[in-house]
PDB file of C-alpha atoms and ligand atoms in Angstrom:
ATOM      1  CA  UNK A   1     -22.518   8.313 -24.347  1.00 82.00           C
ATOM      2  CA  UNK A   2     -23.228   5.940 -27.186  1.00 94.00           C
ATOM      3  CA  UNK A   3     -21.822   2.941 -26.776  1.00 95.00           C
ATOM      4  CA  UNK A   4     -20.026   1.278 -30.020  1.00 97.00           C
ATOM      5  CA  UNK A   5     -18.235  -1.781 -31.527  1.00 97.00           C
ATOM      6  CA  UNK A   6     -16.824  -4.211 -29.152  1.00 98.00           C
ATOM      7  CA  UNK A   7     -13.282  -3.567 -28.756  1.00 98.00           C
ATOM      8  CA  UNK A   8     -12.163  -6.679 -26.362  1.00 96.00           C
ATOM      9  CA  UNK A   9     -13.943  -9.363 -24.235  1.00 97.00           C
ATOM     10  CA  UNK A  10     -12.220 -10.500 -21.249  1.00 95.00           C
ATOM     11  CA  UNK A  11     -13.038 -13.503 -19.048  1.00 94.00           C
ATOM     12  CA  UNK A  12     -15.106 -10.968 -16.331  1.00 96.00           C
ATOM     13  CA  UNK A  13     -15.719  -7.974 -18.545  1.00 98.00           C
ATOM     14  CA  UNK A  14     -16.401  -6.495 -22.188  1.00 98.00           C
ATOM     15  CA  UNK A  15     -14.634  -3.263 -23.686  1.00 98.00           C
ATOM     16  CA  UNK A  16     -16.665  -1.239 -25.997  1.00 98.00           C
ATOM     17  CA  UNK A  17     -15.871   1.831 -28.110  1.00 98.00           C
ATOM     18  CA  UNK A  18     -17.605   4.925 -27.432  1.00 98.00           C
ATOM     19  CA  UNK A  19     -18.279   8.220 -29.607  1.00 97.00           C
ATOM     20  CA  UNK A  20     -15.643   9.995 -27.907  1.00 96.00           C
ATOM     21  CA  UNK A  21     -12.404   9.219 -29.004  1.00 96.00           C
ATOM     22  CA  UNK A  22     -10.877   9.274 -25.716  1.00 96.00           C
ATOM     23  CA  UNK A  23     -13.278   7.476 -23.868  1.00 98.00           C
ATOM     24  CA  UNK A  24     -14.268   3.542 -23.884  1.00 98.00           C
ATOM     25  CA  UNK A  25     -17.280   1.673 -21.827  1.00 98.00           C
ATOM     26  CA  UNK A  26     -16.079  -1.333 -19.629  1.00 98.00           C
ATOM     27  CA  UNK A  27     -19.118  -3.594 -18.834  1.00 98.00           C
ATOM     28  CA  UNK A  28     -18.484  -6.260 -15.986  1.00 98.00           C
ATOM     29  CA  UNK A  29     -20.112  -9.866 -16.808  1.00 98.00           C
ATOM     30  CA  UNK A  30     -21.392 -12.381 -14.274  1.00 98.00           C
ATOM     31  CA  UNK A  31     -18.777 -14.694 -15.505  1.00 97.00           C
ATOM     32  CA  UNK A  32     -16.486 -15.898 -12.958  1.00 97.00           C
ATOM     33  CA  UNK A  33     -13.353 -17.962 -13.727  1.00 96.00           C
ATOM     34  CA  UNK A  34     -10.181 -19.270 -11.507  1.00 96.00           C
ATOM     35  CA  UNK A  35      -7.209 -21.137 -12.756  1.00 93.00           C
ATOM     36  CA  UNK A  36      -6.709 -19.790 -15.774  1.00 90.00           C
ATOM     37  CA  UNK A  37     -10.148 -20.946 -16.801  1.00 89.00           C
ATOM     38  CA  UNK A  38     -10.172 -24.670 -15.342  1.00 94.00           C
ATOM     39  CA  UNK A  39     -12.814 -23.244 -13.241  1.00 97.00           C
ATOM     40  CA  UNK A  40     -16.303 -21.545 -14.588  1.00 96.00           C
ATOM     41  CA  UNK A  41     -19.189 -20.084 -13.237  1.00 97.00           C
ATOM     42  CA  UNK A  42     -21.908 -17.529 -13.992  1.00 97.00           C
ATOM     43  CA  UNK A  43     -22.384 -15.646 -10.587  1.00 97.00           C
ATOM     44  CA  UNK A  44     -25.798 -13.498 -10.838  1.00 95.00           C
ATOM     45  CA  UNK A  45     -25.277 -10.169  -9.790  1.00 96.00           C
ATOM     46  CA  UNK A  46     -21.551 -10.145  -9.878  1.00 98.00           C
ATOM     47  CA  UNK A  47     -21.135  -8.023 -12.919  1.00 98.00           C
ATOM     48  CA  UNK A  48     -23.591  -5.388 -11.136  1.00 98.00           C
ATOM     49  CA  UNK A  49     -21.808  -5.590  -7.488  1.00 98.00           C
ATOM     50  CA  UNK A  50     -18.235  -5.559  -9.184  1.00 98.00           C
ATOM     51  CA  UNK A  51     -19.242  -2.757 -11.262  1.00 98.00           C
ATOM     52  CA  UNK A  52     -20.423  -0.912  -8.163  1.00 98.00           C
ATOM     53  CA  UNK A  53     -17.452  -1.588  -6.131  1.00 98.00           C
ATOM     54  CA  UNK A  54     -14.962  -0.798  -8.270  1.00 98.00           C
ATOM     55  CA  UNK A  55     -16.906   2.491  -9.093  1.00 98.00           C
ATOM     56  CA  UNK A  56     -16.899   3.248  -5.601  1.00 98.00           C
ATOM     57  CA  UNK A  57     -13.365   2.646  -4.774  1.00 99.00           C
ATOM     58  CA  UNK A  58     -11.880   4.151  -8.200  1.00 99.00           C
ATOM     59  CA  UNK A  59     -14.018   7.412  -7.569  1.00 98.00           C
ATOM     60  CA  UNK A  60     -12.593   7.326  -4.075  1.00 98.00           C
ATOM     61  CA  UNK A  61      -9.308   7.329  -5.535  1.00 99.00           C
ATOM     62  CA  UNK A  62      -9.866  10.029  -7.966  1.00 98.00           C
ATOM     63  CA  UNK A  63     -11.359  12.103  -4.827  1.00 98.00           C
ATOM     64  CA  UNK A  64      -7.822  11.525  -3.021  1.00 98.00           C
ATOM     65  CA  UNK A  65      -5.352  12.598  -5.393  1.00 98.00           C
ATOM     66  CA  UNK A  66      -4.883   9.213  -7.135  1.00 98.00           C
ATOM     67  CA  UNK A  67      -5.747   9.334 -10.636  1.00 98.00           C
ATOM     68  CA  UNK A  68      -7.482   6.435 -12.207  1.00 98.00           C
ATOM     69  CA  UNK A  69      -8.900   5.529 -15.542  1.00 98.00           C
ATOM     70  CA  UNK A  70     -12.544   5.721 -14.011  1.00 98.00           C
ATOM     71  CA  UNK A  71     -14.929   8.521 -15.168  1.00 98.00           C
ATOM     72  CA  UNK A  72     -18.437   7.817 -14.094  1.00 98.00           C
ATOM     73  CA  UNK A  73     -20.748   5.087 -13.631  1.00 98.00           C
ATOM     74  CA  UNK A  74     -23.066   5.361 -16.876  1.00 98.00           C
ATOM     75  CA  UNK A  75     -25.034   1.960 -15.959  1.00 98.00           C
ATOM     76  CA  UNK A  76     -25.852  -0.539 -13.421  1.00 98.00           C
ATOM     77  CA  UNK A  77     -22.776  -2.745 -14.975  1.00 98.00           C
ATOM     78  CA  UNK A  78     -21.089  -0.070 -17.130  1.00 98.00           C
ATOM     79  CA  UNK A  79     -18.289   2.228 -16.719  1.00 98.00           C
ATOM     80  CA  UNK A  80     -17.264   5.087 -18.614  1.00 98.00           C
ATOM     81  CA  UNK A  81     -13.262   4.982 -18.449  1.00 98.00           C
ATOM     82  CA  UNK A  82     -10.128   7.071 -20.350  1.00 98.00           C
ATOM     83  CA  UNK A  83      -8.476   5.420 -22.981  1.00 98.00           C
ATOM     84  CA  UNK A  84      -4.907   4.748 -21.925  1.00 98.00           C
ATOM     85  CA  UNK A  85      -1.892   2.606 -23.414  1.00 98.00           C
ATOM     86  CA  UNK A  86      -1.863  -0.170 -21.075  1.00 97.00           C
ATOM     87  CA  UNK A  87       1.144  -1.786 -19.466  1.00 98.00           C
ATOM     88  CA  UNK A  88       1.212  -5.558 -19.210  1.00 98.00           C
ATOM     89  CA  UNK A  89       2.333  -5.749 -15.600  1.00 98.00           C
ATOM     90  CA  UNK A  90       0.391  -6.716 -12.617  1.00 98.00           C
ATOM     91  CA  UNK A  91       1.149  -5.092  -9.661  1.00 98.00           C
ATOM     92  CA  UNK A  92       0.291  -7.256  -6.322  1.00 98.00           C
ATOM     93  CA  UNK A  93       0.502  -5.381  -3.016  1.00 99.00           C
ATOM     94  CA  UNK A  94       0.320  -7.588  -0.093  1.00 99.00           C
ATOM     95  CA  UNK A  95      -0.273  -6.771   3.351  1.00 99.00           C
ATOM     96  CA  UNK A  96      -0.909 -10.207   4.817  1.00 98.00           C
ATOM     97  CA  UNK A  97       0.790 -13.358   3.582  1.00 98.00           C
ATOM     98  CA  UNK A  98      -1.866 -15.398   1.489  1.00 98.00           C
ATOM     99  CA  UNK A  99      -2.335 -17.199  -1.916  1.00 98.00           C
ATOM    100  CA  UNK A 100       0.643 -17.695  -4.181  1.00 97.00           C
ATOM    101  CA  UNK A 101       3.056 -15.946  -2.174  1.00 98.00           C
ATOM    102  CA  UNK A 102       2.216 -18.297   1.344  1.00 98.00           C
ATOM    103  CA  UNK A 103       2.341 -21.575  -1.189  1.00 97.00           C
ATOM    104  CA  UNK A 104       5.569 -20.708  -3.119  1.00 97.00           C
ATOM    105  CA  UNK A 105       7.400 -19.618   0.343  1.00 97.00           C
ATOM    106  CA  UNK A 106       5.912 -22.275   2.620  1.00 98.00           C
ATOM    107  CA  UNK A 107       4.270 -19.457   4.794  1.00 98.00           C
ATOM    108  CA  UNK A 108       1.181 -19.889   6.455  1.00 98.00           C
ATOM    109  CA  UNK A 109      -1.637 -17.743   5.293  1.00 98.00           C
ATOM    110  CA  UNK A 110      -2.465 -15.119   7.992  1.00 98.00           C
ATOM    111  CA  UNK A 111       1.220 -14.169   8.460  1.00 98.00           C
ATOM    112  CA  UNK A 112       1.609 -10.309   8.584  1.00 98.00           C
ATOM    113  CA  UNK A 113       5.008  -9.041   7.571  1.00 98.00           C
ATOM    114  CA  UNK A 114       6.849  -5.904   8.903  1.00 98.00           C
ATOM    115  CA  UNK A 115       6.775  -4.480   5.383  1.00 98.00           C
ATOM    116  CA  UNK A 116       4.366  -4.394   2.574  1.00 98.00           C
ATOM    117  CA  UNK A 117       5.253  -6.485  -0.184  1.00 98.00           C
ATOM    118  CA  UNK A 118       5.231  -5.354  -3.883  1.00 98.00           C
ATOM    119  CA  UNK A 119       5.093  -8.108  -6.448  1.00 98.00           C
ATOM    120  CA  UNK A 120       5.295  -7.715 -10.296  1.00 98.00           C
ATOM    121  CA  UNK A 121       3.861  -9.829 -12.987  1.00 98.00           C
ATOM    122  CA  UNK A 122       4.185 -10.178 -16.437  1.00 98.00           C
ATOM    123  CA  UNK A 123       0.704 -10.226 -18.228  1.00 96.00           C
ATOM    124  CA  UNK A 124       0.318 -12.739 -20.043  1.00 90.00           C
ATOM    125  CA  UNK A 125      -1.917 -16.227 -19.454  1.00 84.00           C
ATOM    126  CA  UNK A 126       0.562 -18.348 -21.768  1.00 88.00           C
ATOM    127  CA  UNK A 127       3.045 -18.061 -19.388  1.00 93.00           C
ATOM    128  CA  UNK A 128       1.078 -18.066 -16.371  1.00 93.00           C
ATOM    129  CA  UNK A 129       1.462 -14.341 -15.380  1.00 95.00           C
ATOM    130  CA  UNK A 130       4.890 -15.104 -14.081  1.00 97.00           C
ATOM    131  CA  UNK A 131       6.574 -13.156 -11.455  1.00 97.00           C
ATOM    132  CA  UNK A 132       8.655 -10.648 -12.933  1.00 98.00           C
ATOM    133  CA  UNK A 133      11.316  -8.183 -11.415  1.00 98.00           C
ATOM    134  CA  UNK A 134      12.094  -4.315 -12.417  1.00 98.00           C
ATOM    135  CA  UNK A 135      15.119  -5.477 -14.347  1.00 98.00           C
ATOM    136  CA  UNK A 136      13.178  -7.970 -16.558  1.00 98.00           C
ATOM    137  CA  UNK A 137      10.305  -5.434 -17.113  1.00 98.00           C
ATOM    138  CA  UNK A 138      12.805  -2.882 -18.208  1.00 98.00           C
ATOM    139  CA  UNK A 139      14.887  -5.608 -20.594  1.00 98.00           C
ATOM    140  CA  UNK A 140      11.317  -6.833 -22.071  1.00 97.00           C
ATOM    141  CA  UNK A 141      10.902  -3.242 -22.965  1.00 98.00           C
ATOM    142  CA  UNK A 142       7.717  -2.780 -21.086  1.00 97.00           C
ATOM    143  CA  UNK A 143       8.432   0.091 -18.843  1.00 97.00           C
ATOM    144  CA  UNK A 144      11.445   2.484 -17.762  1.00 97.00           C
ATOM    145  CA  UNK A 145      12.778   2.245 -14.166  1.00 98.00           C
ATOM    146  CA  UNK A 146      11.275   5.599 -14.038  1.00 98.00           C
ATOM    147  CA  UNK A 147       8.027   4.171 -14.480  1.00 97.00           C
ATOM    148  CA  UNK A 148       8.374   1.448 -12.491  1.00 98.00           C
ATOM    149  CA  UNK A 149       9.344   3.871  -9.320  1.00 98.00           C
ATOM    150  CA  UNK A 150       5.994   5.785 -10.105  1.00 98.00           C
ATOM    151  CA  UNK A 151       3.808   2.776 -10.354  1.00 98.00           C
ATOM    152  CA  UNK A 152       5.502   1.484  -6.798  1.00 98.00           C
ATOM    153  CA  UNK A 153       4.684   4.927  -5.389  1.00 98.00           C
ATOM    154  CA  UNK A 154       1.210   4.724  -6.656  1.00 98.00           C
ATOM    155  CA  UNK A 155       0.431   1.715  -5.501  1.00 99.00           C
ATOM    156  CA  UNK A 156       1.397   2.505  -2.213  1.00 98.00           C
ATOM    157  CA  UNK A 157      -0.588   5.250  -1.798  1.00 98.00           C
ATOM    158  CA  UNK A 158      -3.484   3.230  -3.358  1.00 99.00           C
ATOM    159  CA  UNK A 159      -2.696   0.779  -0.438  1.00 99.00           C
ATOM    160  CA  UNK A 160      -2.820   3.451   2.349  1.00 98.00           C
ATOM    161  CA  UNK A 161      -6.140   5.072   1.142  1.00 98.00           C
ATOM    162  CA  UNK A 162      -7.826   1.842   0.586  1.00 99.00           C
ATOM    163  CA  UNK A 163      -6.787  -0.252   3.913  1.00 98.00           C
ATOM    164  CA  UNK A 164      -8.427   2.934   5.956  1.00 98.00           C
ATOM    165  CA  UNK A 165     -11.389   2.677   3.645  1.00 98.00           C
ATOM    166  CA  UNK A 166     -11.423  -0.965   4.486  1.00 98.00           C
ATOM    167  CA  UNK A 167     -10.715  -0.641   7.608  1.00 98.00           C
ATOM    168  CA  UNK A 168     -13.819   1.186   8.507  1.00 98.00           C
ATOM    169  CA  UNK A 169     -15.494  -1.188   6.892  1.00 98.00           C
ATOM    170  CA  UNK A 170     -14.679  -3.764   9.152  1.00 98.00           C
ATOM    171  CA  UNK A 171     -12.233  -5.622   6.724  1.00 98.00           C
ATOM    172  CA  UNK A 172      -8.892  -6.018   6.373  1.00 99.00           C
ATOM    173  CA  UNK A 173      -7.111  -5.677   2.830  1.00 99.00           C
ATOM    174  CA  UNK A 174      -4.939  -8.449   2.591  1.00 99.00           C
ATOM    175  CA  UNK A 175      -3.538  -8.315  -0.685  1.00 99.00           C
ATOM    176  CA  UNK A 176      -5.125  -6.972  -4.155  1.00 99.00           C
ATOM    177  CA  UNK A 177      -3.755  -6.646  -7.826  1.00 98.00           C
ATOM    178  CA  UNK A 178      -3.764  -3.496 -10.445  1.00 98.00           C
ATOM    179  CA  UNK A 179      -2.629  -2.345 -13.087  1.00 98.00           C
ATOM    180  CA  UNK A 180      -1.708   0.651 -15.525  1.00 98.00           C
ATOM    181  CA  UNK A 181      -1.763   2.652 -18.614  1.00 98.00           C
ATOM    182  CA  UNK A 182      -0.236   5.774 -19.672  1.00 98.00           C
ATOM    183  CA  UNK A 183      -2.839   8.727 -21.092  1.00 97.00           C
ATOM    184  CA  UNK A 184      -1.892  10.386 -23.977  1.00 94.00           C
ATOM    185  CA  UNK A 185       0.124  13.170 -22.459  1.00 94.00           C
ATOM    186  CA  UNK A 186       2.099  10.403 -20.854  1.00 92.00           C
ATOM    187  CA  UNK A 187       0.601  10.307 -17.372  1.00 96.00           C
ATOM    188  CA  UNK A 188       0.783   7.031 -15.781  1.00 98.00           C
ATOM    189  CA  UNK A 189      -2.648   6.440 -14.320  1.00 98.00           C
ATOM    190  CA  UNK A 190      -4.039   3.346 -12.620  1.00 98.00           C
ATOM    191  CA  UNK A 191      -5.977   1.822 -15.458  1.00 98.00           C
ATOM    192  CA  UNK A 192      -7.810  -1.559 -13.963  1.00 98.00           C
ATOM    193  CA  UNK A 193     -11.168  -2.647 -11.449  1.00 98.00           C
ATOM    194  CA  UNK A 194     -10.773  -2.961  -7.677  1.00 98.00           C
ATOM    195  CA  UNK A 195     -13.118  -5.921  -6.998  1.00 98.00           C
ATOM    196  CA  UNK A 196     -12.946  -8.704  -4.425  1.00 98.00           C
ATOM    197  CA  UNK A 197     -12.242 -10.632  -7.855  1.00 98.00           C
ATOM    198  CA  UNK A 198      -8.603  -8.661  -7.443  1.00 98.00           C
ATOM    199  CA  UNK A 199      -8.547  -8.331  -3.560  1.00 98.00           C
ATOM    200  CA  UNK A 200      -8.309 -10.537  -0.886  1.00 98.00           C
ATOM    201  CA  UNK A 201     -10.483  -9.058   1.699  1.00 99.00           C
ATOM    202  CA  UNK A 202     -10.758 -10.642   5.113  1.00 98.00           C
ATOM    203  CA  UNK A 203     -13.785  -9.605   7.494  1.00 98.00           C
ATOM    204  CA  UNK A 204     -11.940  -7.956  10.725  1.00 98.00           C
ATOM    205  CA  UNK A 205     -14.293  -9.820  12.964  1.00 98.00           C
ATOM    206  CA  UNK A 206     -14.693 -13.268  12.014  1.00 98.00           C
ATOM    207  CA  UNK A 207     -11.752 -13.860   9.456  1.00 98.00           C
ATOM    208  CA  UNK A 208     -14.139 -14.994   7.077  1.00 98.00           C
ATOM    209  CA  UNK A 209     -13.112 -14.601   3.380  1.00 98.00           C
ATOM    210  CA  UNK A 210     -15.106 -11.710   1.995  1.00 98.00           C
ATOM    211  CA  UNK A 211     -13.648 -12.281  -2.009  1.00 98.00           C
ATOM    212  CA  UNK A 212     -13.101 -14.343  -4.740  1.00 98.00           C
ATOM    213  CA  UNK A 213     -11.480 -17.138  -2.668  1.00 98.00           C
ATOM    214  CA  UNK A 214     -15.216 -18.021  -1.851  1.00 98.00           C
ATOM    215  CA  UNK A 215     -15.470 -19.101  -5.585  1.00 98.00           C
ATOM    216  CA  UNK A 216     -11.830 -20.621  -6.141  1.00 98.00           C
ATOM    217  CA  UNK A 217     -11.991 -22.862  -2.811  1.00 98.00           C
ATOM    218  CA  UNK A 218     -15.880 -23.365  -2.842  1.00 97.00           C
ATOM    219  CA  UNK A 219     -16.732 -21.427   0.402  1.00 98.00           C
ATOM    220  CA  UNK A 220     -19.964 -20.858  -0.740  1.00 97.00           C
ATOM    221  CA  UNK A 221     -22.316 -17.895  -0.478  1.00 97.00           C
ATOM    222  CA  UNK A 222     -20.074 -15.653  -3.152  1.00 97.00           C
ATOM    223  CA  UNK A 223     -22.722 -13.795  -4.359  1.00 97.00           C
ATOM    224  CA  UNK A 224     -24.032 -12.606  -1.089  1.00 98.00           C
ATOM    225  CA  UNK A 225     -20.775 -11.996  -0.182  1.00 98.00           C
ATOM    226  CA  UNK A 226     -19.835  -9.507  -2.857  1.00 98.00           C
ATOM    227  CA  UNK A 227     -23.150  -8.038  -2.110  1.00 98.00           C
ATOM    228  CA  UNK A 228     -22.067  -7.816   1.854  1.00 98.00           C
ATOM    229  CA  UNK A 229     -18.834  -5.916   0.356  1.00 98.00           C
ATOM    230  CA  UNK A 230     -20.274  -3.369  -1.726  1.00 98.00           C
ATOM    231  CA  UNK A 231     -22.808  -2.815   1.099  1.00 98.00           C
ATOM    232  CA  UNK A 232     -20.255  -1.987   3.873  1.00 98.00           C
ATOM    233  CA  UNK A 233     -17.975   0.151   1.380  1.00 98.00           C
ATOM    234  CA  UNK A 234     -21.457   2.222   1.102  1.00 98.00           C
ATOM    235  CA  UNK A 235     -21.740   2.924   4.504  1.00 98.00           C
ATOM    236  CA  UNK A 236     -17.910   3.380   5.230  1.00 98.00           C
ATOM    237  CA  UNK A 237     -17.943   6.117   2.589  1.00 98.00           C
ATOM    238  CA  UNK A 238     -20.616   7.710   3.943  1.00 96.00           C
ATOM    239  CA  UNK A 239     -19.603   7.927   7.267  1.00 85.00           C
TER     240      UNK A 239
HETATM  241  P1  TMP B 301      -1.966 -14.458  -5.536  1.00 94.06           P
HETATM  242  O1  TMP B 301      -2.425 -15.007  -3.934  1.00 94.06           O
HETATM  243  O2  TMP B 301      -2.772 -15.570  -6.411  1.00 94.06           O
HETATM  244  O3  TMP B 301      -0.723 -13.953  -6.196  1.00 94.06           O
HETATM  245  O4  TMP B 301      -2.949 -13.315  -5.660  1.00 94.06           O
HETATM  246  C1  TMP B 301      -2.549 -11.744  -5.228  1.00 94.06           C
HETATM  247  C2  TMP B 301      -3.926 -11.146  -5.460  1.00 94.06           C
HETATM  248  O5  TMP B 301      -3.766 -10.502  -6.807  1.00 94.06           O
HETATM  249  C3  TMP B 301      -4.990 -11.711  -4.961  1.00 94.06           C
HETATM  250  O6  TMP B 301      -5.779 -10.712  -4.190  1.00 94.06           O
HETATM  251  C4  TMP B 301      -5.713 -12.111  -6.329  1.00 94.06           C
HETATM  252  C5  TMP B 301      -5.236 -10.664  -7.182  1.00 94.06           C
HETATM  253  N1  TMP B 301      -4.757 -11.274  -9.025  1.00 94.06           N
HETATM  254  C6  TMP B 301      -5.743 -11.116  -9.860  1.00 94.06           C
HETATM  255  O7  TMP B 301      -6.430 -10.089  -9.332  1.00 94.06           O
HETATM  256  N2  TMP B 301      -5.519 -11.272 -10.825  1.00 94.06           N
HETATM  257  C7  TMP B 301      -4.434 -12.367 -11.098  1.00 94.06           C
HETATM  258  O8  TMP B 301      -4.239 -12.998 -11.966  1.00 94.06           O
HETATM  259  C8  TMP B 301      -3.623 -12.803  -9.918  1.00 94.06           C
HETATM  260  C9  TMP B 301      -2.583 -13.969 -10.216  1.00 94.06           C
HETATM  261  C10 TMP B 301      -4.131 -12.077  -8.832  1.00 94.06           C
HETATM  262  N1  LIG B 302      -4.945 -16.032 -11.222  1.00 94.06           N
HETATM  263  C1  LIG B 302      -6.541 -15.735 -11.523  1.00 94.06           C
HETATM  264  C2  LIG B 302      -6.973 -16.225 -10.322  1.00 94.06           C
HETATM  265  O1  LIG B 302      -6.815 -17.433  -9.766  1.00 94.06           O
HETATM  266  C3  LIG B 302      -7.260 -15.618 -12.598  1.00 94.06           C
HETATM  267  C4  LIG B 302      -7.428 -16.896 -13.329  1.00 94.06           C
HETATM  268  O2  LIG B 302      -6.816 -17.672 -12.431  1.00 94.06           O
HETATM  269  O3  LIG B 302      -7.514 -16.947 -14.543  1.00 94.06           O
HETATM  270  O4  LIG B 302      -8.443 -16.235 -10.181  1.00 94.06           O
END
């Protein structure tokens, strides 16, 4: 597979064309940003760790009946992925209250709700990724009600599969963010990374944070923690 020109540079990834029309190459960077670029750093090895973690998790989903854009890992920090028409919505799945939901509703972090919570946010940093609902998304022409129903159904399945795997790794999957795309045949598939940048992961034994909150909240040991997550997922997949 030949890498061609750069199509897009995001905060933590580069996306390149490939010599196959229906495939792109995603490169994970060592850059870390939070709070819309106010906080920035380079975390050595993060690109490699995130590529490894995301490849393991998306590969696991592909094998368990959830279609994703991931095709294969082609280098230590690069993935070959399917081309999709990206849907500009972030779906956040919450098993434990934390982060923005805790803050917005005045709930203590760590409270476990009886139901799984699904948020959708409009992707757009100018507006600060605002929380919206299905009616907003349909009115904006972003997705149909049928597509949104399918998106929630897939997100729930992703949550079940990942929660099971993380439990084997001794980690609570607190929440995560995923995005979707449409393939040329109109199929809705998961088209995103799954990494400690986009998931909240708490150590089941100690409650210690094993995700990007270590960077956001200056908790230290970011690199070591990402390496630990990769190692634990690897072991859980081989159990
Ligand atoms: P939140 O607490 O900020 O709403 O985040 C919930 C989860 O979604 C958390 O695991 C981080 C992830 N997330 C992203 O990956 N990208 C984003 O832009 C946002 C807002 C959240
Ligand atoms: N909202 C995400 C975070 O807090 C990304 C960002 O702030 O740029 O990490």
